[in-house]
């Protein structure tokens, strides 16, 4: 499917509880004067690109908050960590790296369960602290790393996205 044909604001109320997500996406595109995705590939590409653009917005917002609080020393966040089910979608993770211009590190899929187990191990003295628990988890899971590689078009798509959410 062609890149950046249609983008949506995944946080728009249109997508809270639609009876058909595909129809909600098409209706959003109609309302925002964009081509309606027709094929499954067009719908998926629209969703994944839109999520990656939203992630960029969130990362930039976090950096602004850190800077305004004097906590960033002018630095950008180096990497984005994706855990849970989203960590299994390689295309989404590559789009996120490309859209954000940052490394994406994925895993673990079962982050919530591992976090609970880690905190129990800390509470019972089996681990010295959260830092040791994080190291233990990192040593026991497979992580994938996605580097930005095809950033063409993302800045223009992001400008469209920003106009859409204003």
Tab-separated table of N, CA and C in Angstrom:
chain	number	residue	atom	x	y	z
A	1	UNK	N	0.857	-1.181	0.000
A	1	UNK	CA	0.000	0.000	0.000
A	1	UNK	C	0.897	1.236	0.000
A	2	UNK	N	0.452	2.293	-0.643
A	2	UNK	CA	1.267	3.511	-0.697
A	2	UNK	C	1.424	4.162	0.675
A	3	UNK	N	2.605	4.725	0.886
A	3	UNK	CA	2.910	5.375	2.167
A	3	UNK	C	2.168	6.696	2.311
A	4	UNK	N	1.750	6.978	3.529
A	4	UNK	CA	1.199	8.276	3.943
A	4	UNK	C	-0.010	8.731	3.127
A	5	UNK	N	-0.750	7.793	2.583
A	5	UNK	CA	-1.941	8.134	1.791
A	5	UNK	C	-3.017	8.717	2.683
A	6	UNK	N	-3.241	8.068	3.819
A	6	UNK	CA	-4.261	8.497	4.782
A	6	UNK	C	-3.698	8.307	6.168
A	7	UNK	N	-3.902	9.307	7.027
A	7	UNK	CA	-3.486	9.178	8.422
A	7	UNK	C	-4.653	9.581	9.314
A	8	UNK	N	-4.671	8.980	10.484
A	8	UNK	CA	-5.752	9.252	11.433
A	8	UNK	C	-5.163	9.673	12.773
A	9	UNK	N	-5.997	10.290	13.578
A	9	UNK	CA	-5.644	10.567	14.964
A	9	UNK	C	-6.223	9.421	15.781
A	10	UNK	N	-5.380	8.482	16.145
A	10	UNK	CA	-5.859	7.276	16.829
A	10	UNK	C	-6.506	7.570	18.173
A	11	UNK	N	-6.276	8.764	18.718
A	11	UNK	CA	-6.899	9.138	19.989
A	11	UNK	C	-8.218	9.881	19.811
A	12	UNK	N	-8.660	10.052	18.576
A	12	UNK	CA	-9.930	10.745	18.330
A	12	UNK	C	-11.087	9.924	18.908
A	13	UNK	N	-12.120	10.586	19.398
A	13	UNK	CA	-13.276	9.868	19.959
A	13	UNK	C	-13.935	8.918	18.953
A	14	UNK	N	-13.739	9.154	17.668
A	14	UNK	CA	-14.306	8.292	16.621
A	14	UNK	C	-13.932	6.826	16.816
A	15	UNK	N	-12.793	6.593	17.486
A	15	UNK	CA	-12.257	5.233	17.575
A	15	UNK	C	-12.434	4.598	18.947
A	16	UNK	N	-13.221	5.229	19.818
A	16	UNK	CA	-13.409	4.684	21.162
A	16	UNK	C	-14.170	3.360	21.154
A	17	UNK	N	-15.357	3.327	20.552
A	17	UNK	CA	-16.147	2.090	20.545
A	17	UNK	C	-16.962	1.961	19.257
A	18	UNK	N	-16.305	1.983	18.118
A	18	UNK	CA	-17.086	1.878	16.876
A	18	UNK	C	-17.598	0.457	16.663
A	19	UNK	N	-18.701	0.354	15.966
A	19	UNK	CA	-19.196	-0.990	15.645
A	19	UNK	C	-18.320	-1.630	14.572
A	20	UNK	N	-17.676	-0.809	13.743
A	20	UNK	CA	-16.735	-1.294	12.735
A	20	UNK	C	-15.545	-0.339	12.717
A	21	UNK	N	-14.385	-0.832	13.129
A	21	UNK	CA	-13.198	0.017	13.142
A	21	UNK	C	-12.818	0.443	11.730
A	22	UNK	N	-12.957	-0.447	10.773
A	22	UNK	CA	-12.619	-0.102	9.388
A	22	UNK	C	-13.526	1.024	8.898
A	23	UNK	N	-14.805	0.932	9.174
A	23	UNK	CA	-15.718	2.000	8.751
A	23	UNK	C	-15.419	3.301	9.500
A	24	UNK	N	-15.049	3.208	10.761
A	24	UNK	CA	-14.692	4.415	11.512
A	24	UNK	C	-13.462	5.087	10.908
A	25	UNK	N	-12.489	4.295	10.486
A	25	UNK	CA	-11.290	4.835	9.833
A	25	UNK	C	-11.671	5.514	8.528
A	26	UNK	N	-12.493	4.840	7.739
A	26	UNK	CA	-12.924	5.432	6.458
A	26	UNK	C	-13.708	6.725	6.681
A	27	UNK	N	-14.595	6.732	7.665
A	27	UNK	CA	-15.383	7.932	7.953
A	27	UNK	C	-14.480	9.075	8.405
A	28	UNK	N	-13.497	8.775	9.221
A	28	UNK	CA	-12.547	9.794	9.660
A	28	UNK	C	-11.807	10.379	8.463
A	29	UNK	N	-11.382	9.512	7.558
A	29	UNK	CA	-10.670	9.972	6.362
A	29	UNK	C	-11.575	10.831	5.480
A	30	UNK	N	-12.834	10.433	5.332
A	30	UNK	CA	-13.784	11.261	4.569
A	30	UNK	C	-13.923	12.637	5.209
A	31	UNK	N	-14.109	12.634	6.520
A	31	UNK	CA	-14.312	13.887	7.256
A	31	UNK	C	-13.097	14.800	7.175
A	32	UNK	N	-11.908	14.225	7.044
A	32	UNK	CA	-10.678	15.021	6.997
A	32	UNK	C	-10.141	15.165	5.570
A	33	UNK	N	-11.012	14.890	4.586
A	33	UNK	CA	-10.678	15.072	3.162
A	33	UNK	C	-9.433	14.307	2.727
A	34	UNK	N	-9.384	13.053	3.134
A	34	UNK	CA	-8.292	12.168	2.733
A	34	UNK	C	-8.880	10.983	1.968
A	35	UNK	N	-8.057	10.328	1.167
A	35	UNK	CA	-8.549	9.107	0.508
A	35	UNK	C	-8.917	8.053	1.546
A	36	UNK	N	-10.015	7.371	1.314
A	36	UNK	CA	-10.434	6.298	2.211
A	36	UNK	C	-9.634	5.038	1.910
A	37	UNK	N	-9.036	4.426	2.920
A	37	UNK	CA	-8.351	3.156	2.668
A	37	UNK	C	-9.371	2.085	2.263
A	38	UNK	N	-9.082	1.373	1.203
A	38	UNK	CA	-10.005	0.367	0.694
A	38	UNK	C	-9.541	-1.060	0.971
A	39	UNK	N	-8.277	-1.334	0.697
A	39	UNK	CA	-7.779	-2.702	0.836
A	39	UNK	C	-7.319	-2.946	2.272
A	40	UNK	N	-7.219	-4.200	2.678
A	40	UNK	CA	-6.673	-4.481	4.010
A	40	UNK	C	-5.281	-3.854	4.208
A	41	UNK	N	-4.454	-3.904	3.171
A	41	UNK	CA	-3.119	-3.304	3.274
A	41	UNK	C	-3.176	-1.806	3.508
A	42	UNK	N	-4.086	-1.129	2.838
A	42	UNK	CA	-4.228	0.317	3.029
A	42	UNK	C	-4.715	0.644	4.439
A	43	UNK	N	-5.636	-0.151	4.946
A	43	UNK	CA	-6.148	0.078	6.304
A	43	UNK	C	-5.034	-0.142	7.323
A	44	UNK	N	-4.308	-1.239	7.191
A	44	UNK	CA	-3.233	-1.547	8.140
A	44	UNK	C	-2.147	-0.485	8.069
A	45	UNK	N	-1.758	-0.112	6.854
A	45	UNK	CA	-0.710	0.908	6.717
A	45	UNK	C	-1.158	2.224	7.352
A	46	UNK	N	-2.401	2.617	7.127
A	46	UNK	CA	-2.951	3.824	7.739
A	46	UNK	C	-2.839	3.744	9.262
A	47	UNK	N	-3.227	2.630	9.829
A	47	UNK	CA	-3.188	2.463	11.289
A	47	UNK	C	-1.757	2.516	11.822
A	48	UNK	N	-0.862	1.760	11.211
A	48	UNK	CA	0.504	1.684	11.725
A	48	UNK	C	1.243	3.006	11.574
A	49	UNK	N	1.104	3.652	10.421
A	49	UNK	CA	1.753	4.953	10.250
A	49	UNK	C	1.188	5.975	11.236
A	50	UNK	N	-0.106	5.938	11.436
A	50	UNK	CA	-0.747	6.880	12.357
A	50	UNK	C	-0.292	6.653	13.794
A	51	UNK	N	-0.160	5.408	14.198
A	51	UNK	CA	0.346	5.117	15.544
A	51	UNK	C	1.778	5.620	15.704
A	52	UNK	N	2.617	5.391	14.696
A	52	UNK	CA	4.012	5.851	14.762
A	52	UNK	C	4.069	7.380	14.872
A	53	UNK	N	3.187	8.069	14.148
A	53	UNK	CA	3.144	9.530	14.234
A	53	UNK	C	2.684	9.982	15.623
A	54	UNK	N	1.741	9.282	16.213
A	54	UNK	CA	1.286	9.608	17.562
A	54	UNK	C	2.419	9.384	18.561
A	55	UNK	N	3.170	8.297	18.391
A	55	UNK	CA	4.311	8.043	19.272
A	55	UNK	C	5.312	9.193	19.190
A	56	UNK	N	5.549	9.702	17.974
A	56	UNK	CA	6.465	10.838	17.824
A	56	UNK	C	5.944	12.042	18.613
A	57	UNK	N	4.640	12.290	18.509
A	57	UNK	CA	4.040	13.406	19.242
A	57	UNK	C	4.265	13.234	20.743
A	58	UNK	N	4.061	12.027	21.248
A	58	UNK	CA	4.222	11.745	22.676
A	58	UNK	C	5.680	11.928	23.092
A	59	UNK	N	6.616	11.420	22.303
A	59	UNK	CA	8.036	11.562	22.637
A	59	UNK	C	8.416	13.036	22.689
A	60	UNK	N	7.974	13.812	21.709
A	60	UNK	CA	8.289	15.235	21.701
A	60	UNK	C	7.639	15.956	22.889
A	61	UNK	N	6.431	15.566	23.249
A	61	UNK	CA	5.766	16.162	24.412
A	61	UNK	C	6.528	15.831	25.697
A	62	UNK	N	6.986	14.592	25.828
A	62	UNK	CA	7.774	14.206	26.999
A	62	UNK	C	9.073	15.006	27.082
A	63	UNK	N	9.719	15.185	25.940
A	63	UNK	CA	10.960	15.968	25.930
A	63	UNK	C	10.707	17.417	26.336
A	64	UNK	N	9.596	17.973	25.896
A	64	UNK	CA	9.248	19.345	26.291
A	64	UNK	C	9.014	19.440	27.799
A	65	UNK	N	8.312	18.460	28.348
A	65	UNK	CA	8.047	18.449	29.791
A	65	UNK	C	9.361	18.348	30.567
A	66	UNK	N	10.231	17.435	30.145
A	66	UNK	CA	11.520	17.274	30.824
A	66	UNK	C	12.356	18.545	30.735
A	67	UNK	N	12.334	19.183	29.554
A	67	UNK	CA	13.109	20.414	29.379
A	67	UNK	C	12.556	21.533	30.261
A	68	UNK	N	11.234	21.667	30.297
A	68	UNK	CA	10.642	22.747	31.094
A	68	UNK	C	10.846	22.524	32.594
A	69	UNK	N	11.044	21.266	32.991
A	69	UNK	CA	11.304	20.958	34.395
A	69	UNK	C	12.798	20.983	34.710
A	70	UNK	N	13.618	21.285	33.696
A	70	UNK	CA	15.062	21.324	33.888
A	70	UNK	C	15.699	19.967	34.088
A	71	UNK	N	15.054	18.918	33.575
A	71	UNK	CA	15.543	17.551	33.799
A	71	UNK	C	16.241	16.929	32.598
A	72	UNK	N	16.269	17.625	31.474
A	72	UNK	CA	16.788	16.974	30.271
A	72	UNK	C	18.198	17.395	29.889
A	73	UNK	N	18.683	18.505	30.442
A	73	UNK	CA	19.987	19.039	30.052
A	73	UNK	C	20.085	19.211	28.540
A	74	UNK	N	18.944	19.505	27.889
A	74	UNK	CA	18.923	19.723	26.451
A	74	UNK	C	19.045	18.477	25.611
A	75	UNK	N	18.994	17.311	26.219
A	75	UNK	CA	19.144	16.058	25.476
A	75	UNK	C	17.807	15.531	24.988
A	76	UNK	N	17.876	14.794	23.889
A	76	UNK	CA	16.706	14.068	23.410
A	76	UNK	C	16.670	12.703	24.089
A	77	UNK	N	15.488	12.121	24.145
A	77	UNK	CA	15.384	10.730	24.580
A	77	UNK	C	16.030	9.881	23.489
A	78	UNK	N	16.957	9.015	23.884
A	78	UNK	CA	17.727	8.250	22.902
A	78	UNK	C	16.957	7.102	22.283
A	79	UNK	N	16.150	6.443	23.092
A	79	UNK	CA	15.494	5.231	22.619
A	79	UNK	C	14.055	5.184	23.112
A	80	UNK	N	13.276	4.438	22.376
A	80	UNK	CA	11.886	4.185	22.737
A	80	UNK	C	11.784	2.694	23.037
A	81	UNK	N	11.227	2.357	24.177
A	81	UNK	CA	11.028	0.953	24.530
A	81	UNK	C	9.579	0.590	24.294
A	82	UNK	N	9.375	-0.474	23.561
A	82	UNK	CA	8.031	-0.968	23.273
A	82	UNK	C	7.907	-2.335	23.933
A	83	UNK	N	6.935	-2.465	24.836
A	83	UNK	CA	6.731	-3.726	25.544
A	83	UNK	C	5.298	-4.197	25.301
A	84	UNK	N	5.021	-5.393	25.725
A	84	UNK	CA	3.675	-5.936	25.546
A	84	UNK	C	3.468	-6.403	24.119
A	85	UNK	N	2.212	-6.536	23.752
A	85	UNK	CA	1.868	-7.083	22.437
A	85	UNK	C	2.423	-6.296	21.269
A	86	UNK	N	2.481	-4.969	21.406
A	86	UNK	CA	3.004	-4.136	20.323
A	86	UNK	C	4.444	-4.436	19.975
A	87	UNK	N	5.173	-5.019	20.907
A	87	UNK	CA	6.580	-5.334	20.649
A	87	UNK	C	6.733	-6.428	19.602
A	88	UNK	N	5.658	-7.117	19.287
A	88	UNK	CA	5.721	-8.201	18.309
A	88	UNK	C	5.463	-7.733	16.877
A	89	UNK	N	5.066	-6.489	16.701
A	89	UNK	CA	4.749	-5.993	15.356
A	89	UNK	C	5.984	-5.303	14.791
A	90	UNK	N	6.743	-6.038	14.008
A	90	UNK	CA	8.013	-5.532	13.479
A	90	UNK	C	7.815	-4.303	12.591
A	91	UNK	N	6.765	-4.284	11.788
A	91	UNK	CA	6.539	-3.144	10.905
A	91	UNK	C	6.222	-1.891	11.715
A	92	UNK	N	5.374	-2.009	12.727
A	92	UNK	CA	5.072	-0.875	13.588
A	92	UNK	C	6.337	-0.366	14.271
A	93	UNK	N	7.168	-1.268	14.737
A	93	UNK	CA	8.389	-0.850	15.422
A	93	UNK	C	9.359	-0.156	14.469
A	94	UNK	N	9.447	-0.624	13.223
A	94	UNK	CA	10.314	0.055	12.263
A	94	UNK	C	9.735	1.412	11.897
A	95	UNK	N	8.427	1.486	11.687
A	95	UNK	CA	7.794	2.776	11.418
A	95	UNK	C	8.035	3.750	12.576
A	96	UNK	N	7.965	3.258	13.804
A	96	UNK	CA	8.193	4.110	14.970
A	96	UNK	C	9.619	4.650	14.973
A	97	UNK	N	10.586	3.798	14.701
A	97	UNK	CA	11.985	4.246	14.624
A	97	UNK	C	12.138	5.302	13.532
A	98	UNK	N	11.538	5.051	12.379
A	98	UNK	CA	11.646	5.986	11.255
A	98	UNK	C	10.944	7.308	11.556
A	99	UNK	N	9.735	7.237	12.086
A	99	UNK	CA	8.949	8.443	12.359
A	99	UNK	C	9.593	9.298	13.440
A	100	UNK	N	10.154	8.647	14.443
A	100	UNK	CA	10.697	9.361	15.596
A	100	UNK	C	12.184	9.682	15.461
A	101	UNK	N	12.849	9.024	14.518
A	101	UNK	CA	14.288	9.234	14.370
A	101	UNK	C	15.069	8.743	15.569
A	102	UNK	N	14.569	7.682	16.189
A	102	UNK	CA	15.212	7.134	17.384
A	102	UNK	C	15.237	5.609	17.317
A	103	UNK	N	16.139	5.040	18.077
A	103	UNK	CA	16.212	3.590	18.210
A	103	UNK	C	14.972	3.105	18.955
A	104	UNK	N	14.407	1.998	18.504
A	104	UNK	CA	13.309	1.337	19.199
A	104	UNK	C	13.823	-0.017	19.686
A	105	UNK	N	13.643	-0.270	20.982
A	105	UNK	CA	14.031	-1.535	21.589
A	105	UNK	C	12.752	-2.211	22.067
A	106	UNK	N	12.564	-3.470	21.685
A	106	UNK	CA	11.314	-4.157	22.022
A	106	UNK	C	11.521	-5.255	23.052
A	107	UNK	N	10.422	-5.576	23.724
A	107	UNK	CA	10.371	-6.681	24.657
A	107	UNK	C	10.422	-6.182	26.076
A	108	UNK	N	9.915	-6.912	27.004
A	108	UNK	CA	9.299	-8.221	26.860
A	108	UNK	C	7.811	-8.137	26.487
A	109	UNK	N	7.326	-9.203	25.898
A	109	UNK	CA	5.912	-9.274	25.549
A	109	UNK	C	5.072	-9.289	26.822
A	110	UNK	N	5.503	-10.033	27.805
A	110	UNK	CA	4.763	-10.153	29.068
A	110	UNK	C	5.343	-9.198	30.120
A	111	UNK	N	5.445	-7.923	29.765
A	111	UNK	CA	6.078	-6.931	30.638
A	111	UNK	C	5.355	-6.782	31.978
A	112	UNK	N	4.043	-6.759	31.958
A	112	UNK	CA	3.297	-6.555	33.206
A	112	UNK	C	3.545	-7.708	34.182
A	113	UNK	N	3.456	-8.929	33.685
A	113	UNK	CA	3.659	-10.088	34.561
A	113	UNK	C	5.087	-10.120	35.091
A	114	UNK	N	6.060	-9.842	34.236
A	114	UNK	CA	7.454	-9.843	34.684
A	114	UNK	C	7.706	-8.731	35.700
A	115	UNK	N	7.064	-7.591	35.508
A	115	UNK	CA	7.211	-6.503	36.474
A	115	UNK	C	6.667	-6.874	37.842
A	116	UNK	N	5.529	-7.543	37.870
A	116	UNK	CA	4.943	-7.983	39.146
A	116	UNK	C	5.863	-8.997	39.817
A	117	UNK	N	6.356	-9.946	39.047
A	117	UNK	CA	7.264	-10.960	39.603
A	117	UNK	C	8.527	-10.287	40.144
A	118	UNK	N	9.064	-9.333	39.391
A	118	UNK	CA	10.264	-8.630	39.826
A	118	UNK	C	10.022	-7.917	41.160
A	119	UNK	N	8.910	-7.216	41.269
A	119	UNK	CA	8.626	-6.476	42.506
A	119	UNK	C	8.428	-7.435	43.686
A	120	UNK	N	7.833	-8.597	43.434
A	120	UNK	CA	7.695	-9.588	44.507
A	120	UNK	C	9.067	-10.106	44.933
A	121	UNK	N	9.956	-10.302	43.941
A	121	UNK	CA	11.309	-10.774	44.261
A	121	UNK	C	12.076	-9.721	45.055
A	122	UNK	N	11.866	-8.453	44.737
A	122	UNK	CA	12.498	-7.374	45.501
A	122	UNK	C	11.921	-7.351	46.917
A	123	UNK	N	10.599	-7.431	47.030
A	123	UNK	CA	9.933	-7.360	48.344
A	123	UNK	C	10.336	-8.513	49.254
A	124	UNK	N	10.580	-9.679	48.667
A	124	UNK	CA	10.949	-10.841	49.487
A	124	UNK	C	12.457	-10.987	49.677
A	125	UNK	N	13.224	-10.046	49.111
A	125	UNK	CA	14.673	-10.072	49.292
A	125	UNK	C	15.434	-10.954	48.328
A	126	UNK	N	14.753	-11.535	47.364
A	126	UNK	CA	15.444	-12.362	46.367
A	126	UNK	C	16.238	-11.521	45.372
A	127	UNK	N	15.868	-10.275	45.238
A	127	UNK	CA	16.616	-9.320	44.419
A	127	UNK	C	16.887	-8.097	45.288
A	128	UNK	N	18.057	-7.474	45.056
A	128	UNK	CA	18.460	-6.331	45.892
A	128	UNK	C	17.619	-5.089	45.626
A	129	UNK	N	17.098	-4.967	44.420
A	129	UNK	CA	16.326	-3.773	44.098
A	129	UNK	C	15.837	-3.814	42.667
A	130	UNK	N	15.178	-2.741	42.274
A	130	UNK	CA	14.596	-2.667	40.930
A	130	UNK	C	15.686	-2.740	39.858
A	131	UNK	N	16.809	-2.082	40.092
A	131	UNK	CA	17.895	-2.112	39.098
A	131	UNK	C	18.355	-3.545	38.829
A	132	UNK	N	18.528	-4.325	39.885
A	132	UNK	CA	18.925	-5.726	39.717
A	132	UNK	C	17.816	-6.516	39.023
A	133	UNK	N	16.565	-6.212	39.354
A	133	UNK	CA	15.444	-6.889	38.704
A	133	UNK	C	15.387	-6.592	37.216
A	134	UNK	N	15.579	-5.329	36.853
A	134	UNK	CA	15.589	-4.971	35.428
A	134	UNK	C	16.702	-5.688	34.688
A	135	UNK	N	17.863	-5.776	35.312
A	135	UNK	CA	18.988	-6.476	34.685
A	135	UNK	C	18.668	-7.960	34.503
A	136	UNK	N	18.014	-8.557	35.500
A	136	UNK	CA	17.645	-9.971	35.400
A	136	UNK	C	16.643	-10.204	34.275
A	137	UNK	N	15.669	-9.311	34.175
A	137	UNK	CA	14.679	-9.443	33.096
A	137	UNK	C	15.358	-9.280	31.743
A	138	UNK	N	16.191	-8.262	31.602
A	138	UNK	CA	16.877	-8.023	30.322
A	138	UNK	C	17.729	-9.214	29.911
A	139	UNK	N	18.335	-9.872	30.890
A	139	UNK	CA	19.182	-11.024	30.587
A	139	UNK	C	18.378	-12.267	30.209
A	140	UNK	N	17.085	-12.267	30.513
A	140	UNK	CA	16.290	-13.476	30.291
A	140	UNK	C	15.327	-13.376	29.109
A	141	UNK	N	15.330	-12.258	28.399
A	141	UNK	CA	14.403	-12.104	27.275
A	141	UNK	C	15.165	-11.755	26.002
A	142	UNK	N	14.494	-11.979	24.889
A	142	UNK	CA	15.040	-11.533	23.609
A	142	UNK	C	14.498	-10.145	23.314
A	143	UNK	N	15.401	-9.261	22.933
A	143	UNK	CA	15.000	-7.918	22.552
A	143	UNK	C	15.375	-7.710	21.095
A	144	UNK	N	14.548	-6.991	20.388
A	144	UNK	CA	14.874	-6.605	19.024
A	144	UNK	C	15.158	-5.115	19.036
A	145	UNK	N	16.065	-4.703	18.162
A	145	UNK	CA	16.437	-3.299	18.067
A	145	UNK	C	16.151	-2.839	16.644
A	146	UNK	N	15.448	-1.717	16.534
A	146	UNK	CA	15.101	-1.127	15.248
A	146	UNK	C	15.732	0.253	15.178
A	147	UNK	N	16.557	0.465	14.182
A	147	UNK	CA	17.199	1.761	13.974
A	147	UNK	C	16.455	2.512	12.876
A	148	UNK	N	16.405	3.843	12.974
A	148	UNK	CA	15.791	4.604	11.880
A	148	UNK	C	16.554	4.322	10.585
A	149	UNK	N	15.822	4.069	9.498
A	149	UNK	CA	16.510	3.773	8.243
A	149	UNK	C	15.851	4.407	7.032
A	150	UNK	N	14.559	4.643	7.080
A	150	UNK	CA	13.887	5.230	5.926
A	150	UNK	C	12.997	6.357	6.430
A	151	UNK	N	13.595	7.517	6.606
A	151	UNK	CA	12.863	8.614	7.217
A	151	UNK	C	12.191	9.520	6.193
A	152	UNK	N	12.339	9.209	4.919
A	152	UNK	CA	11.728	10.035	3.879
A	152	UNK	C	10.211	10.057	4.036
A	153	UNK	N	9.659	11.244	4.009
A	153	UNK	CA	8.210	11.400	4.060
A	153	UNK	C	7.639	11.555	5.453
A	154	UNK	N	8.354	11.130	6.477
A	154	UNK	CA	7.796	11.162	7.830
A	154	UNK	C	7.588	12.587	8.336
A	155	UNK	N	8.505	13.502	8.029
A	155	UNK	CA	8.339	14.885	8.509
A	155	UNK	C	7.108	15.537	7.892
A	156	UNK	N	6.889	15.309	6.595
A	156	UNK	CA	5.693	15.861	5.948
A	156	UNK	C	4.426	15.238	6.524
A	157	UNK	N	4.450	13.928	6.739
A	157	UNK	CA	3.288	13.250	7.322
A	157	UNK	C	3.044	13.763	8.740
A	158	UNK	N	4.108	14.026	9.476
A	158	UNK	CA	3.967	14.536	10.842
A	158	UNK	C	3.360	15.934	10.834
A	159	UNK	N	3.765	16.762	9.886
A	159	UNK	CA	3.169	18.103	9.774
A	159	UNK	C	1.666	17.984	9.510
A	160	UNK	N	1.263	17.054	8.645
A	160	UNK	CA	-0.168	16.806	8.402
A	160	UNK	C	-0.851	16.356	9.674
A	161	UNK	N	-0.199	15.440	10.399
A	161	UNK	CA	-0.756	14.910	11.642
A	161	UNK	C	-0.963	16.043	12.653
A	162	UNK	N	0.026	16.909	12.796
A	162	UNK	CA	-0.086	18.011	13.747
A	162	UNK	C	-1.250	18.936	13.396
A	163	UNK	N	-1.425	19.221	12.106
A	163	UNK	CA	-2.569	20.059	11.688
A	163	UNK	C	-3.881	19.357	12.032
A	164	UNK	N	-3.904	18.051	11.901
A	164	UNK	CA	-5.121	17.287	12.144
A	164	UNK	C	-5.524	17.302	13.610
A	165	UNK	N	-4.560	17.270	14.507
A	165	UNK	CA	-4.907	17.162	15.931
A	165	UNK	C	-5.080	18.526	16.597
A	166	UNK	N	-4.797	19.598	15.887
A	166	UNK	CA	-4.969	20.933	16.473
A	166	UNK	C	-6.427	21.272	16.636
